[in-house]
CSV table of C-alpha atoms and ligand atoms in Angstrom, one decimal:
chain,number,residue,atom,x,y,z
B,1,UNK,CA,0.7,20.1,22.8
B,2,UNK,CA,2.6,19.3,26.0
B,3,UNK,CA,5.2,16.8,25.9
B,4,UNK,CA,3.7,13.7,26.5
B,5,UNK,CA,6.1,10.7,27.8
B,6,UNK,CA,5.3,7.2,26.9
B,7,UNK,CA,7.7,4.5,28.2
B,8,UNK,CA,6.7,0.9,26.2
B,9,UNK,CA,5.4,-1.8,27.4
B,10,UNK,CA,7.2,-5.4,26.8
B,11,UNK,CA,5.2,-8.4,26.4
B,12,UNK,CA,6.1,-11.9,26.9
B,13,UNK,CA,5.3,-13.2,23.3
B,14,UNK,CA,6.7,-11.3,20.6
B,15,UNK,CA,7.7,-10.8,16.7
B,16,UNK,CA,9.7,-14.0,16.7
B,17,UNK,CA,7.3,-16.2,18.5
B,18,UNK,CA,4.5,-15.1,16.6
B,19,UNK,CA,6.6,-15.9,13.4
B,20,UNK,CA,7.3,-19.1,15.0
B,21,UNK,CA,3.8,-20.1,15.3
B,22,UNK,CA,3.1,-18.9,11.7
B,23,UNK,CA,5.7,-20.6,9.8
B,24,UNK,CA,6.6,-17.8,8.4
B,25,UNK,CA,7.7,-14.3,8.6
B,26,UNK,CA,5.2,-11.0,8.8
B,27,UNK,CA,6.1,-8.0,5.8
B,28,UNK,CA,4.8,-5.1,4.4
B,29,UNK,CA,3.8,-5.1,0.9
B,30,UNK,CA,3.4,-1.4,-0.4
B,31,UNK,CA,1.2,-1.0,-4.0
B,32,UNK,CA,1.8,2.3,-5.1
B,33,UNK,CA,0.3,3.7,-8.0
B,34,UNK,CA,-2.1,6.1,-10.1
B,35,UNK,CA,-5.9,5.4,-9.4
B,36,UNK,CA,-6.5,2.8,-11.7
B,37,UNK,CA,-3.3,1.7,-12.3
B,38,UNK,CA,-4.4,-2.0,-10.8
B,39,UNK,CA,-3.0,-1.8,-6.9
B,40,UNK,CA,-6.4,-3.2,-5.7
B,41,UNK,CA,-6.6,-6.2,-8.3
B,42,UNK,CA,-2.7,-7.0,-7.8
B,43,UNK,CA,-2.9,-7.2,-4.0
B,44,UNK,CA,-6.1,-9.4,-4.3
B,45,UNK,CA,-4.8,-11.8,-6.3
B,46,UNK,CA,-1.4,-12.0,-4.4
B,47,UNK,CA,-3.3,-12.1,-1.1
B,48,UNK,CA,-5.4,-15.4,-2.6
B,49,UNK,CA,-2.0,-17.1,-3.4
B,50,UNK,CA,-1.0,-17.0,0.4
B,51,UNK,CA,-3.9,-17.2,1.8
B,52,UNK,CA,-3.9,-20.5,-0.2
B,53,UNK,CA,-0.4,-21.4,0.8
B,54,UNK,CA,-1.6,-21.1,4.6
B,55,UNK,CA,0.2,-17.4,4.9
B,56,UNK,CA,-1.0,-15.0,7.7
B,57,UNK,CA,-2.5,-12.0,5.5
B,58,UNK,CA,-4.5,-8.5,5.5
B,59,UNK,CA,-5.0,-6.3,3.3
B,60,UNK,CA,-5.1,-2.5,3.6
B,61,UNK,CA,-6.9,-0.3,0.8
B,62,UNK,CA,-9.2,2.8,0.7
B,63,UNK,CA,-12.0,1.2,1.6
B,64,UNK,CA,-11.6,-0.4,5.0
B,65,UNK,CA,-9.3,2.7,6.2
B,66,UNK,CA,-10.8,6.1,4.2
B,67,UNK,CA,-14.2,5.4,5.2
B,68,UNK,CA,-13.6,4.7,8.5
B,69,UNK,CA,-10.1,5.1,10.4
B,70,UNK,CA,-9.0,8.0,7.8
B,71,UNK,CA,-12.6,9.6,7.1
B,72,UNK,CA,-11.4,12.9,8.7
B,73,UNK,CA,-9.4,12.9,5.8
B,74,UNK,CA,-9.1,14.3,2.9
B,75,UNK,CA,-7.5,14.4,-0.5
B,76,UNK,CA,-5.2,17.8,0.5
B,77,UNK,CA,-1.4,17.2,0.8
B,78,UNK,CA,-1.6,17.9,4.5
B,79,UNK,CA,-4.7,15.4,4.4
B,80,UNK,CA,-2.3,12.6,2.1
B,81,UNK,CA,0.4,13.1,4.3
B,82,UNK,CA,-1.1,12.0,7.8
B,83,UNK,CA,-3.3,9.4,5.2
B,84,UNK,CA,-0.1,7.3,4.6
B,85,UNK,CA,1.7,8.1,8.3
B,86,UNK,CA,-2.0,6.6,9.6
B,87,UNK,CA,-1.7,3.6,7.5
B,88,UNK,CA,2.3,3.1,8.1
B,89,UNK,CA,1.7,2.9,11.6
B,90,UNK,CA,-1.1,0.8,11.4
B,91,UNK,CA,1.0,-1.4,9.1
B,92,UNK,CA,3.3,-1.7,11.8
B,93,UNK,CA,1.3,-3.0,14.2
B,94,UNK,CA,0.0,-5.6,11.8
B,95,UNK,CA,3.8,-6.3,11.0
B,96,UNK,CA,4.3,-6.8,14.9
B,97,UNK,CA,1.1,-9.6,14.9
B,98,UNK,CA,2.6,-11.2,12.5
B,99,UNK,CA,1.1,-10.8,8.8
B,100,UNK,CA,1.6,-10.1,5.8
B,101,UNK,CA,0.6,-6.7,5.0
B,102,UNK,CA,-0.6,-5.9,1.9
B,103,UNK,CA,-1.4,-2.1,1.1
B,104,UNK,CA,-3.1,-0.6,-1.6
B,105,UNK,CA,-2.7,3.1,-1.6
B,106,UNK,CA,-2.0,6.1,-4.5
B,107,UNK,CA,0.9,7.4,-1.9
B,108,UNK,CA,1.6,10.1,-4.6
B,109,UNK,CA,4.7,11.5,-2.6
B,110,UNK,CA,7.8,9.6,-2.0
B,111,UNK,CA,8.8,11.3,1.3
B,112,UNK,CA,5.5,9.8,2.8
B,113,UNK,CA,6.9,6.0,1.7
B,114,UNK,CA,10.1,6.7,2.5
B,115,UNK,CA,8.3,7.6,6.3
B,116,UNK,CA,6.9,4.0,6.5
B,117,UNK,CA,10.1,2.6,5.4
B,118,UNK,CA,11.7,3.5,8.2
B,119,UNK,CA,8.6,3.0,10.3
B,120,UNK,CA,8.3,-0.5,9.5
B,121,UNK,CA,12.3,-1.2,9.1
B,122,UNK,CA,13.4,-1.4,5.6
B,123,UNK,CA,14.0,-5.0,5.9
B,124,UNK,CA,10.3,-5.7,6.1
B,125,UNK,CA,9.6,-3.0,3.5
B,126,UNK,CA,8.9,-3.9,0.3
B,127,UNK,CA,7.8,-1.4,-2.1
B,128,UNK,CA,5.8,-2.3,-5.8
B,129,UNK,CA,5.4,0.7,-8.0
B,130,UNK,CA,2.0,-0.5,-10.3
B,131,UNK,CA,2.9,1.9,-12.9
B,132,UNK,CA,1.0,2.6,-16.0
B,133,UNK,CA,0.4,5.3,-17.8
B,134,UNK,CA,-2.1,7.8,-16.8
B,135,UNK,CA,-3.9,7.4,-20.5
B,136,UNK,CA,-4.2,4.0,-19.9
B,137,UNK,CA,-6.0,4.5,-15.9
B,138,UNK,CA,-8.0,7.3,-17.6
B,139,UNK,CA,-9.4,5.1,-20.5
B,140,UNK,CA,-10.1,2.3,-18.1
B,141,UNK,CA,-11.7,4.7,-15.5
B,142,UNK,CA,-12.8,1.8,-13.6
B,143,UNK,CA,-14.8,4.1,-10.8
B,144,UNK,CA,-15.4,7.5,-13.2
B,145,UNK,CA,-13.4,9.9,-11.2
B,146,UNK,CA,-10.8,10.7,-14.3
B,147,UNK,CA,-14.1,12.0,-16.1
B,148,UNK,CA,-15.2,14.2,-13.0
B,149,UNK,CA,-12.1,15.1,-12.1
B,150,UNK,CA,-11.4,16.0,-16.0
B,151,UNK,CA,-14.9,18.0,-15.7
B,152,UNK,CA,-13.4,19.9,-12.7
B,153,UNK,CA,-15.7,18.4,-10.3
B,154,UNK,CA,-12.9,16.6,-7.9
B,155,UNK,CA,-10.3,18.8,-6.9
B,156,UNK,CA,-6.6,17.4,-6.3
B,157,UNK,CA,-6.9,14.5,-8.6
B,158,UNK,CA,-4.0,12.7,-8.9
B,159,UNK,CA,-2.0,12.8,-12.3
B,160,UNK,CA,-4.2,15.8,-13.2
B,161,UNK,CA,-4.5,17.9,-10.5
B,162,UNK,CA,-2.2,16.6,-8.0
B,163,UNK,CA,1.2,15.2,-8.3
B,164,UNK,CA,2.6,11.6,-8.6
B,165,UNK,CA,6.1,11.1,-7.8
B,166,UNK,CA,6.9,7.9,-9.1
B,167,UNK,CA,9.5,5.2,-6.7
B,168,UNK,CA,12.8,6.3,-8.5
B,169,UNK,CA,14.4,2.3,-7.2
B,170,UNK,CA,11.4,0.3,-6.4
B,171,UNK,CA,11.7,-3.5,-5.0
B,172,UNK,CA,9.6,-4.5,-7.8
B,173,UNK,CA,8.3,-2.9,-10.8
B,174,UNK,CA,4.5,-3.9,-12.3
B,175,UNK,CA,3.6,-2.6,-16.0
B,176,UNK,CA,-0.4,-3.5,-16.0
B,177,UNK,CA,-0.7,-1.8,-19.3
B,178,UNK,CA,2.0,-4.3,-21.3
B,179,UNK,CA,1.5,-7.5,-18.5
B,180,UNK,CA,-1.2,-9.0,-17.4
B,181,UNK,CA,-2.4,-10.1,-14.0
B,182,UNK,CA,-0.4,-13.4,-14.2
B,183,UNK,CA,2.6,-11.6,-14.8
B,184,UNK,CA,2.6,-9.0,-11.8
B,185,UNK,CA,1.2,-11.4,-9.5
B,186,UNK,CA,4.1,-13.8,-10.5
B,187,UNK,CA,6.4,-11.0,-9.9
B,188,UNK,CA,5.5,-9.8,-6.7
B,189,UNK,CA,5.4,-13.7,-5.5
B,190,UNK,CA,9.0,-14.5,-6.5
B,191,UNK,CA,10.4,-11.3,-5.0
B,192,UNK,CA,9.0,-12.4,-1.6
B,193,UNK,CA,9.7,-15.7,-1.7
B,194,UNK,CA,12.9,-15.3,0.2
B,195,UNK,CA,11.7,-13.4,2.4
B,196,UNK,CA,8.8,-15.4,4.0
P,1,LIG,N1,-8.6,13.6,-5.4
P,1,LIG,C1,-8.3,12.3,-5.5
P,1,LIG,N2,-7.1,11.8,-5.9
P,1,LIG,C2,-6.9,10.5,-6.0
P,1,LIG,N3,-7.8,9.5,-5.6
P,1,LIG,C3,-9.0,10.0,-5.2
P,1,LIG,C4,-9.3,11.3,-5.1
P,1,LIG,N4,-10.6,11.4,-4.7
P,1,LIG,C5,-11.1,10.2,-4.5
P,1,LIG,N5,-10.1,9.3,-4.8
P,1,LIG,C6,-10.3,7.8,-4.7
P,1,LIG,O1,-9.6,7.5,-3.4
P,1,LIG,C7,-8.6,6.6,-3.7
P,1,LIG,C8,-7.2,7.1,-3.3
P,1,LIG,O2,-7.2,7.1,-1.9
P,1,LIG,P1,-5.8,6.9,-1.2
P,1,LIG,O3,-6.0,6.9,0.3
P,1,LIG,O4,-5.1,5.7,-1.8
P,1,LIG,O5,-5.0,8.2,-1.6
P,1,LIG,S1,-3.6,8.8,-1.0
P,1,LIG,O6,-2.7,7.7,-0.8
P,1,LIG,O7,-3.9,9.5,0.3
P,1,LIG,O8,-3.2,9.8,-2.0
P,1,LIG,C9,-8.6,6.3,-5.1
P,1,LIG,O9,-8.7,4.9,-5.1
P,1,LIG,P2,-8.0,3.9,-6.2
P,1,LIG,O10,-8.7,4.2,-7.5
P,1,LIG,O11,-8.2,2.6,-5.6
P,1,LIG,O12,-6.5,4.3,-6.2
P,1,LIG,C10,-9.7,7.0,-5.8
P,1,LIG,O13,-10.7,6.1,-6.1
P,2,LIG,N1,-2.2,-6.3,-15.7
P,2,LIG,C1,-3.2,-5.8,-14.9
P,2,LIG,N2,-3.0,-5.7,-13.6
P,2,LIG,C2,-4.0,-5.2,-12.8
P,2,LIG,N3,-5.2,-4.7,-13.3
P,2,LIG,C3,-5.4,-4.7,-14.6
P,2,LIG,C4,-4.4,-5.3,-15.5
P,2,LIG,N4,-4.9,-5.2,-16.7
P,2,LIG,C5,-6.1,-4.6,-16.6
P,2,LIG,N5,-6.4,-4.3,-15.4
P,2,LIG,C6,-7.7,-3.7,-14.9
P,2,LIG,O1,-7.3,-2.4,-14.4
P,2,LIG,C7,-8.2,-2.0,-13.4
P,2,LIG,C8,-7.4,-1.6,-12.2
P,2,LIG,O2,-8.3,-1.2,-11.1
P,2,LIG,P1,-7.9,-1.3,-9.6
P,2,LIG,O3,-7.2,-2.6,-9.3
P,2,LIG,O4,-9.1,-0.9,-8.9
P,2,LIG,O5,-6.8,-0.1,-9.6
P,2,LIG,P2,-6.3,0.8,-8.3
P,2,LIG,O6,-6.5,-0.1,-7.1
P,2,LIG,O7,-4.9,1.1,-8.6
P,2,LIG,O8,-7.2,2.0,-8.3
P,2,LIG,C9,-9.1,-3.2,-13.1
P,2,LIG,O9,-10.3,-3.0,-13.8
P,2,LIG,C10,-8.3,-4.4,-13.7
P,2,LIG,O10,-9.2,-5.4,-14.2
């Protein structure tokens, strides 16, 4: 590709305005986990808390970005890998209007969230590791991939064909198989607390 150059463009309203109007600060919530592991029912029932307490919120998953944004994609490392830089950038964006950002994707490899880190700025990074044991996501099997993928019918599975690399120092660490909902969500709200 040629080089391309791009000078940006300032606005008159920005970050700091926008948290102005908000009453309160925008931040990137990261849910990484196994399929299964409970990212999805986490972020929903943290989003419903501050969408309660009148906080700016969206929430990113595999649904409203791998069918549509991402459905070039697919579940290759190369594929993964531009997945997650897709959805950091994204991220960022939503971070620069102002919301709380709350993403629910495997991100198996720790390079990749280490990417959006610095994308986003680590201050407005906060990453939550929904850990549980891959028994536990295969029993529960909430969508029936585990079985296919156990049958050979999905390639690249996560935790059976495809790596996990669990967040060595995460912000906050969830265990949906020993706490329940209340719990995590409870978690997550107190670490960001400050931060809002
Ligand atoms: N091969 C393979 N490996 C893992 N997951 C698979 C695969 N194929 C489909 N699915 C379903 O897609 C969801 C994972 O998509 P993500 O975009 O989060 O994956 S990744 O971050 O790019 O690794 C994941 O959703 P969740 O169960 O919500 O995690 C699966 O339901
Ligand atoms: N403590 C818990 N936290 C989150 N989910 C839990 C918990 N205990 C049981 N579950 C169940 O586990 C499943 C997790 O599914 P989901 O949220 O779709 O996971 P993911 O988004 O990581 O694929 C749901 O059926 C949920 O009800």
């Amino acid at each position: 590709m040629s080089k391309v150059i791009v000078i940006p463009q300032i606005h008159d309203v920005n970050a700091e305005m926008r948290a102005e109007l908000n009453g309160h600060k925008p931040l990137v919530l990261w849910f990484t986990g196994l399929s299964g592991s409970g990212k999805s029912t986490v972020a929903n029932a943290v989003e419903k808390v501050l969408h309660e307490r009148k906080t700016r919120t969206y929430i990113l998953d595999g649904d409203n970005v791998r069918r549509g944004l991402n459905n070039d994609l697919d579940f290759s490392e190369s594929g993964r890998v531009e997945n997650i830089r897709r959805i950091g950038e994204v991220a960022n964006l939503m971070l620069d209007a102002g919301l709380v950002v709350l993403t629910a994707f495997v991100s198996p490899f720790k390079s990749d969230r280490e990417k959006v880190r610095q994308t986003v700025g680590a201050e407005n990074f906060v990453e939550v590791f929904v850990d549980c044991p891959l028994e536990v996501c295969e029993a529960r099997d909430v969508k029936g991939l585990y079985k296919k993928a156990r049958a050979g019918e999905i390639p690249d599975f996560t935790g059976i064909s495809s790596p996990f690399e669990a967040p060595e120092s995460p912000d906050i660490h969830l265990h949906t198989d020993t706490e329940d909902l209340a719990e995590s969500v409870a978690k997550v709200l107190s670490f960001i607390e400050k931060k809002l």
